mmCIF file of C-alpha atoms in Angstrom:
data_model
loop_
_atom_site.group_PDB
_atom_site.id
_atom_site.type_symbol
_atom_site.label_atom_id
_atom_site.label_comp_id
_atom_site.label_asym_id
_atom_site.label_seq_id
_atom_site.Cartn_x
_atom_site.Cartn_y
_atom_site.Cartn_z
ATOM 1 C CA THR E 81 -16.563 -5.671 -0.887
ATOM 2 C CA GLN E 82 -14.180 -2.709 -0.754
ATOM 3 C CA LEU E 83 -13.752 -1.486 2.821
ATOM 4 C CA LEU E 84 -12.332 1.841 1.723
ATOM 5 C CA GLU E 85 -13.901 3.664 -1.221
ATOM 6 C CA GLN E 86 -11.841 6.378 -2.841
ATOM 7 C CA SER E 87 -13.196 9.045 -5.136
ATOM 8 C CA PRO E 88 -12.655 10.181 -7.716
ATOM 9 C CA GLN E 89 -10.763 7.317 -9.338
ATOM 10 C CA PHE E 90 -9.155 9.651 -11.892
ATOM 11 C CA LEU E 91 -8.593 13.398 -11.745
ATOM 12 C CA SER E 92 -6.986 15.629 -14.340
ATOM 13 C CA ILE E 93 -6.572 19.305 -13.489
ATOM 14 C CA GLN E 94 -4.619 22.378 -14.519
ATOM 15 C CA GLU E 95 -1.662 23.594 -12.530
ATOM 16 C CA GLY E 96 -2.775 26.069 -9.857
ATOM 17 C CA GLU E 97 -6.200 24.532 -9.292
ATOM 18 C CA ASN E 98 -7.375 23.093 -5.974
ATOM 19 C CA LEU E 99 -8.665 19.569 -5.530
ATOM 20 C CA THR E 100 -10.040 17.209 -2.917
ATOM 21 C CA VAL E 101 -9.804 13.424 -2.824
ATOM 22 C CA TYR E 102 -12.120 11.406 -0.595
ATOM 23 C CA CYS E 103 -11.737 8.119 1.254
ATOM 24 C CA ASN E 104 -14.959 6.724 2.724
ATOM 25 C CA SER E 105 -16.008 3.639 4.646
ATOM 26 C CA SER E 106 -18.919 2.295 6.650
ATOM 27 C CA SER E 107 -16.391 0.872 9.129
ATOM 28 C CA VAL E 108 -14.525 2.616 11.918
ATOM 29 C CA PHE E 109 -10.749 2.735 11.634
ATOM 30 C CA SER E 110 -8.186 3.138 14.394
ATOM 31 C CA SER E 111 -5.962 5.065 12.041
ATOM 32 C CA LEU E 112 -5.898 6.156 8.452
ATOM 33 C CA GLN E 113 -2.877 6.789 6.307
ATOM 34 C CA TRP E 114 -2.348 8.453 2.941
ATOM 35 C CA TYR E 115 0.362 7.183 0.600
ATOM 36 C CA ARG E 116 1.618 8.521 -2.724
ATOM 37 C CA GLN E 117 2.942 6.208 -5.408
ATOM 38 C CA GLU E 118 5.012 7.145 -8.444
ATOM 39 C CA PRO E 119 5.266 4.894 -11.535
ATOM 40 C CA GLY E 120 7.606 1.969 -10.981
ATOM 41 C CA GLU E 121 7.921 2.634 -7.273
ATOM 42 C CA GLY E 122 6.283 1.458 -4.083
ATOM 43 C CA PRO E 123 3.893 3.680 -2.088
ATOM 44 C CA VAL E 124 5.449 6.239 0.263
ATOM 45 C CA LEU E 125 3.701 7.480 3.394
ATOM 46 C CA LEU E 126 2.466 11.080 3.406
ATOM 47 C CA VAL E 127 0.577 11.267 6.710
ATOM 48 C CA THR E 128 -1.184 9.286 9.439
ATOM 49 C CA VAL E 129 -4.309 10.491 11.267
ATOM 50 C CA VAL E 130 -5.616 8.709 14.355
ATOM 51 C CA THR E 131 -7.992 11.067 16.187
ATOM 52 C CA GLY E 132 -11.510 11.834 14.995
ATOM 53 C CA GLY E 133 -11.541 15.335 13.510
ATOM 54 C CA GLU E 134 -7.756 15.460 13.260
ATOM 55 C CA VAL E 135 -6.352 17.810 10.630
ATOM 56 C CA LYS E 136 -2.763 17.612 9.441
ATOM 57 C CA LYS E 137 -1.011 19.881 6.973
ATOM 58 C CA LEU E 138 1.959 19.025 4.816
ATOM 59 C CA LYS E 139 2.875 22.170 2.846
ATOM 60 C CA ARG E 140 0.026 22.520 0.285
ATOM 61 C CA LEU E 141 -1.625 19.244 1.334
ATOM 62 C CA THR E 142 -4.284 19.163 4.052
ATOM 63 C CA PHE E 143 -5.512 15.860 5.466
ATOM 64 C CA GLN E 144 -8.586 15.421 7.623
ATOM 65 C CA PHE E 145 -9.960 12.437 9.548
ATOM 66 C CA GLY E 146 -13.718 12.369 9.975
ATOM 67 C CA ASP E 147 -15.185 12.835 13.446
ATOM 68 C CA ALA E 148 -16.502 9.250 13.441
ATOM 69 C CA ARG E 149 -13.183 7.889 12.058
ATOM 70 C CA LYS E 150 -14.943 6.400 9.026
ATOM 71 C CA ASP E 151 -13.712 8.784 6.359
ATOM 72 C CA SER E 152 -10.851 11.039 5.380
ATOM 73 C CA SER E 153 -10.050 13.673 2.793
ATOM 74 C CA LEU E 154 -6.948 15.004 1.115
ATOM 75 C CA HIS E 155 -7.055 18.576 -0.158
ATOM 76 C CA ILE E 156 -4.334 19.994 -2.376
ATOM 77 C CA THR E 157 -4.083 23.751 -2.790
ATOM 78 C CA ALA E 158 -2.595 25.236 -5.961
ATOM 79 C CA ALA E 159 -1.637 21.896 -7.489
ATOM 80 C CA GLN E 160 1.724 21.567 -9.184
ATOM 81 C CA THR E 161 2.884 19.128 -11.860
ATOM 82 C CA GLY E 162 5.017 17.459 -9.192
ATOM 83 C CA ASP E 163 1.826 16.402 -7.388
ATOM 84 C CA THR E 164 1.028 13.989 -10.226
ATOM 85 C CA GLY E 165 0.785 10.424 -8.976
ATOM 86 C CA LEU E 166 -1.423 7.752 -7.435
ATOM 87 C CA TYR E 167 -2.819 8.642 -4.023
ATOM 88 C CA LEU E 168 -3.831 5.735 -1.800
ATOM 89 C CA CYS E 169 -5.650 5.771 1.502
ATOM 90 C CA ALA E 170 -5.063 2.892 3.894
ATOM 91 C CA GLY E 171 -6.743 2.064 7.166
ATOM 92 C CA ALA E 172 -6.009 -0.086 10.180
ATOM 93 C CA MET E 173 -8.935 -1.443 12.155
ATOM 94 C CA GLY E 174 -7.107 -2.575 15.258
ATOM 95 C CA SER E 175 -3.759 -1.908 16.852
ATOM 96 C CA GLY E 176 -0.674 -0.869 14.970
ATOM 97 C CA ASN E 177 0.032 -4.552 14.361
ATOM 98 C CA THR E 178 -3.005 -5.198 12.185
ATOM 99 C CA PRO E 179 -2.729 -5.295 8.377
ATOM 100 C CA LEU E 180 -3.408 -2.162 6.380
ATOM 101 C CA VAL E 181 -6.469 -2.169 4.110
ATOM 102 C CA PHE E 182 -6.058 -0.030 1.003
ATOM 103 C CA GLY E 183 -8.494 1.862 -1.159
ATOM 104 C CA LYS E 184 -8.291 1.548 -4.935
ATOM 105 C CA GLY E 185 -6.492 4.858 -5.272
ATOM 106 C CA THR E 186 -6.971 8.177 -7.034
ATOM 107 C CA ARG E 187 -4.790 8.806 -10.055
ATOM 108 C CA LEU E 188 -4.037 12.526 -10.223
ATOM 109 C CA SER E 189 -2.644 14.225 -13.283
ATOM 110 C CA VAL E 190 -1.663 17.889 -13.008
ATOM 111 C CA ILE E 191 -1.158 19.551 -16.372
ATOM 112 C CA ALA E 192 1.043 22.590 -16.879
ATOM 113 C CA ASN M 246 19.888 2.815 3.294
ATOM 114 C CA ALA M 247 18.538 -0.327 1.615
ATOM 115 C CA GLY M 248 15.148 -0.468 3.379
ATOM 116 C CA VAL M 249 12.978 -3.113 1.691
ATOM 117 C CA THR M 250 14.582 -4.927 -1.242
ATOM 118 C CA GLN M 251 12.604 -7.033 -3.689
ATOM 119 C CA THR M 252 14.026 -9.339 -6.345
ATOM 120 C CA PRO M 253 13.567 -9.809 -9.209
ATOM 121 C CA LYS M 254 12.118 -6.536 -10.542
ATOM 122 C CA PHE M 255 10.632 -8.224 -13.610
ATOM 123 C CA GLN M 256 9.742 -11.847 -14.322
ATOM 124 C CA VAL M 257 7.928 -13.743 -17.058
ATOM 125 C CA LEU M 258 6.638 -17.218 -16.237
ATOM 126 C CA LYS M 259 4.853 -19.876 -18.197
ATOM 127 C CA THR M 260 1.585 -21.229 -16.834
ATOM 128 C CA GLY M 261 2.290 -23.996 -14.364
ATOM 129 C CA GLN M 262 5.824 -22.898 -13.475
ATOM 130 C CA SER M 263 6.754 -22.145 -9.897
ATOM 131 C CA MET M 264 8.925 -19.368 -8.548
ATOM 132 C CA THR M 265 9.820 -17.433 -5.420
ATOM 133 C CA LEU M 266 9.668 -13.670 -5.075
ATOM 134 C CA GLN M 267 12.268 -12.499 -2.618
ATOM 135 C CA CYS M 268 11.829 -9.758 -0.027
ATOM 136 C CA ALA M 269 14.443 -8.630 2.482
ATOM 137 C CA GLN M 270 14.459 -5.714 4.917
ATOM 138 C CA ASP M 271 17.322 -4.367 6.997
ATOM 139 C CA MET M 272 15.302 -2.287 9.497
ATOM 140 C CA ASN M 273 14.722 -5.116 11.995
ATOM 141 C CA HIS M 274 10.963 -4.868 11.460
ATOM 142 C CA GLU M 275 8.952 -7.736 12.866
ATOM 143 C CA TYR M 276 5.910 -7.098 10.684
ATOM 144 C CA MET M 277 6.139 -7.931 6.965
ATOM 145 C CA SER M 278 3.483 -8.340 4.308
ATOM 146 C CA TRP M 279 2.883 -9.039 0.632
ATOM 147 C CA TYR M 280 0.397 -7.162 -1.565
ATOM 148 C CA ARG M 281 -0.547 -7.430 -5.195
ATOM 149 C CA GLN M 282 -1.545 -4.392 -7.213
ATOM 150 C CA ASP M 283 -3.784 -4.709 -10.240
ATOM 151 C CA PRO M 284 -5.212 -1.875 -12.393
ATOM 152 C CA GLY M 285 -8.283 -0.389 -10.741
ATOM 153 C CA MET M 286 -8.021 -2.753 -7.747
ATOM 154 C CA GLY M 287 -5.627 -0.978 -5.417
ATOM 155 C CA LEU M 288 -3.360 -3.009 -3.153
ATOM 156 C CA ARG M 289 -4.731 -6.320 -1.921
ATOM 157 C CA LEU M 290 -3.128 -8.209 0.951
ATOM 158 C CA ILE M 291 -1.884 -11.725 0.145
ATOM 159 C CA HIS M 292 -0.095 -12.857 3.328
ATOM 160 C CA TYR M 293 1.493 -11.216 6.311
ATOM 161 C CA SER M 294 3.777 -12.082 9.215
ATOM 162 C CA VAL M 295 4.107 -10.572 12.688
ATOM 163 C CA GLY M 296 7.430 -12.262 13.384
ATOM 164 C CA ALA M 297 9.711 -15.162 12.563
ATOM 165 C CA GLY M 298 7.767 -18.416 12.429
ATOM 166 C CA ILE M 299 4.362 -16.675 12.307
ATOM 167 C CA THR M 300 2.368 -16.110 9.121
ATOM 168 C CA ASP M 301 -1.277 -15.453 8.344
ATOM 169 C CA GLN M 302 -3.500 -15.139 5.298
ATOM 170 C CA GLY M 303 -4.734 -11.901 3.858
ATOM 171 C CA GLU M 304 -7.529 -11.136 1.436
ATOM 172 C CA VAL M 305 -6.228 -13.088 -1.601
ATOM 173 C CA PRO M 306 -3.983 -15.964 -0.379
ATOM 174 C CA ASN M 307 -4.940 -18.712 -2.840
ATOM 175 C CA GLY M 308 -2.069 -19.878 -5.043
ATOM 176 C CA TYR M 309 0.605 -18.359 -2.809
ATOM 177 C CA ASN M 310 2.704 -19.698 0.061
ATOM 178 C CA VAL M 311 4.919 -17.835 2.495
ATOM 179 C CA SER M 312 7.332 -18.681 5.286
ATOM 180 C CA ARG M 313 9.254 -16.540 7.757
ATOM 181 C CA SER M 314 12.374 -18.252 9.036
ATOM 182 C CA THR M 315 14.250 -15.016 9.826
ATOM 183 C CA THR M 316 13.263 -11.469 10.764
ATOM 184 C CA GLU M 317 14.889 -10.104 7.594
ATOM 185 C CA ASP M 318 13.361 -12.294 4.876
ATOM 186 C CA PHE M 319 9.799 -12.983 3.780
ATOM 187 C CA PRO M 320 9.694 -14.879 0.456
ATOM 188 C CA LEU M 321 6.486 -15.365 -1.519
ATOM 189 C CA ARG M 322 6.126 -18.625 -3.459
ATOM 190 C CA LEU M 323 3.912 -19.206 -6.453
ATOM 191 C CA LEU M 324 3.314 -22.936 -6.581
ATOM 192 C CA SER M 325 1.844 -23.246 -10.077
ATOM 193 C CA ALA M 326 1.618 -19.906 -11.849
ATOM 194 C CA ALA M 327 -1.621 -18.918 -13.562
ATOM 195 C CA PRO M 328 -2.359 -15.972 -15.888
ATOM 196 C CA SER M 329 -4.596 -14.533 -13.131
ATOM 197 C CA GLN M 330 -1.441 -14.047 -11.056
ATOM 198 C CA THR M 331 -0.075 -11.523 -13.546
ATOM 199 C CA SER M 332 0.344 -8.462 -11.356
ATOM 200 C CA VAL M 333 2.769 -6.158 -9.593
ATOM 201 C CA TYR M 334 3.767 -7.533 -6.208
ATOM 202 C CA PHE M 335 4.842 -5.338 -3.309
ATOM 203 C CA CYS M 336 6.490 -6.344 -0.074
ATOM 204 C CA ALA M 337 6.131 -4.035 2.926
ATOM 205 C CA SER M 338 7.474 -3.958 6.456
ATOM 206 C CA LYS M 339 6.823 -1.901 9.566
ATOM 207 C CA GLU M 340 7.774 -1.773 13.196
ATOM 208 C CA GLN M 341 5.551 -3.664 15.553
ATOM 209 C CA ASN M 342 4.004 -2.432 18.793
ATOM 210 C CA ARG M 343 4.840 1.179 18.019
ATOM 211 C CA GLY M 344 1.308 2.548 18.014
ATOM 212 C CA LEU M 345 -1.086 3.658 15.346
ATOM 213 C CA ARG M 346 1.208 6.080 13.504
ATOM 214 C CA THR M 347 3.601 3.362 12.356
ATOM 215 C CA GLU M 348 4.783 3.837 8.781
ATOM 216 C CA ALA M 349 4.832 0.930 6.339
ATOM 217 C CA PHE M 350 7.880 0.824 4.075
ATOM 218 C CA PHE M 351 7.453 -0.686 0.625
ATOM 219 C CA GLY M 352 9.858 -2.273 -1.804
ATOM 220 C CA GLN M 353 9.989 -1.186 -5.445
ATOM 221 C CA GLY M 354 7.836 -4.077 -6.576
ATOM 222 C CA THR M 355 8.142 -7.150 -8.784
ATOM 223 C CA ARG M 356 6.279 -7.041 -12.086
ATOM 224 C CA LEU M 357 5.201 -10.599 -12.886
ATOM 225 C CA THR M 358 3.701 -11.744 -16.171
ATOM 226 C CA VAL M 359 2.325 -15.266 -16.541
ATOM 227 C CA VAL M 360 1.799 -16.403 -20.130
#
């Protein structure tokens, strides 16, 4: 059973388009993180959200944590080819010392 | 700025062979973990450690052993390699007791093929 369900699994869009990636669960998380992974590299943290309803912006990326802390979304405005990569959501169910549980990831391809 | 270092980067094993994947971090992080990444499966936790001398199992521990004798090192041992263990393995570390916004730092991965 996958605790965190990400959708879509694959996404191919044209440069300049907007997109949203979803991370859903039936469980409550203490915190949720979004990572980006490039080929041949390990994941790198983009953002952490901990409060229900929290919204964080990172340039053209907007992250939101659901009010009930069971889901999150990543919205990219005016996608660029440099946004291409694997986006992973990861949740912690306890304190900061508990293991991270990862979703299966969304592979984004932005075409010029 | 080494961060988390994994060796080797690539490895081919024959079924039944044993080997150790090395992971070292220079950030004095108490928490370290091992994940495997398979196509369409995301990252799955194998084992983790909250400090020297303390280890615990994750989601997919069978066929793997770990030990944590120092804060810096967290090796992953494959006792008798099987084709099902063909995967990319990632080691990660993070600070402990620093709240919910703690960032996990990942190594570059070890790509293992078992034939």
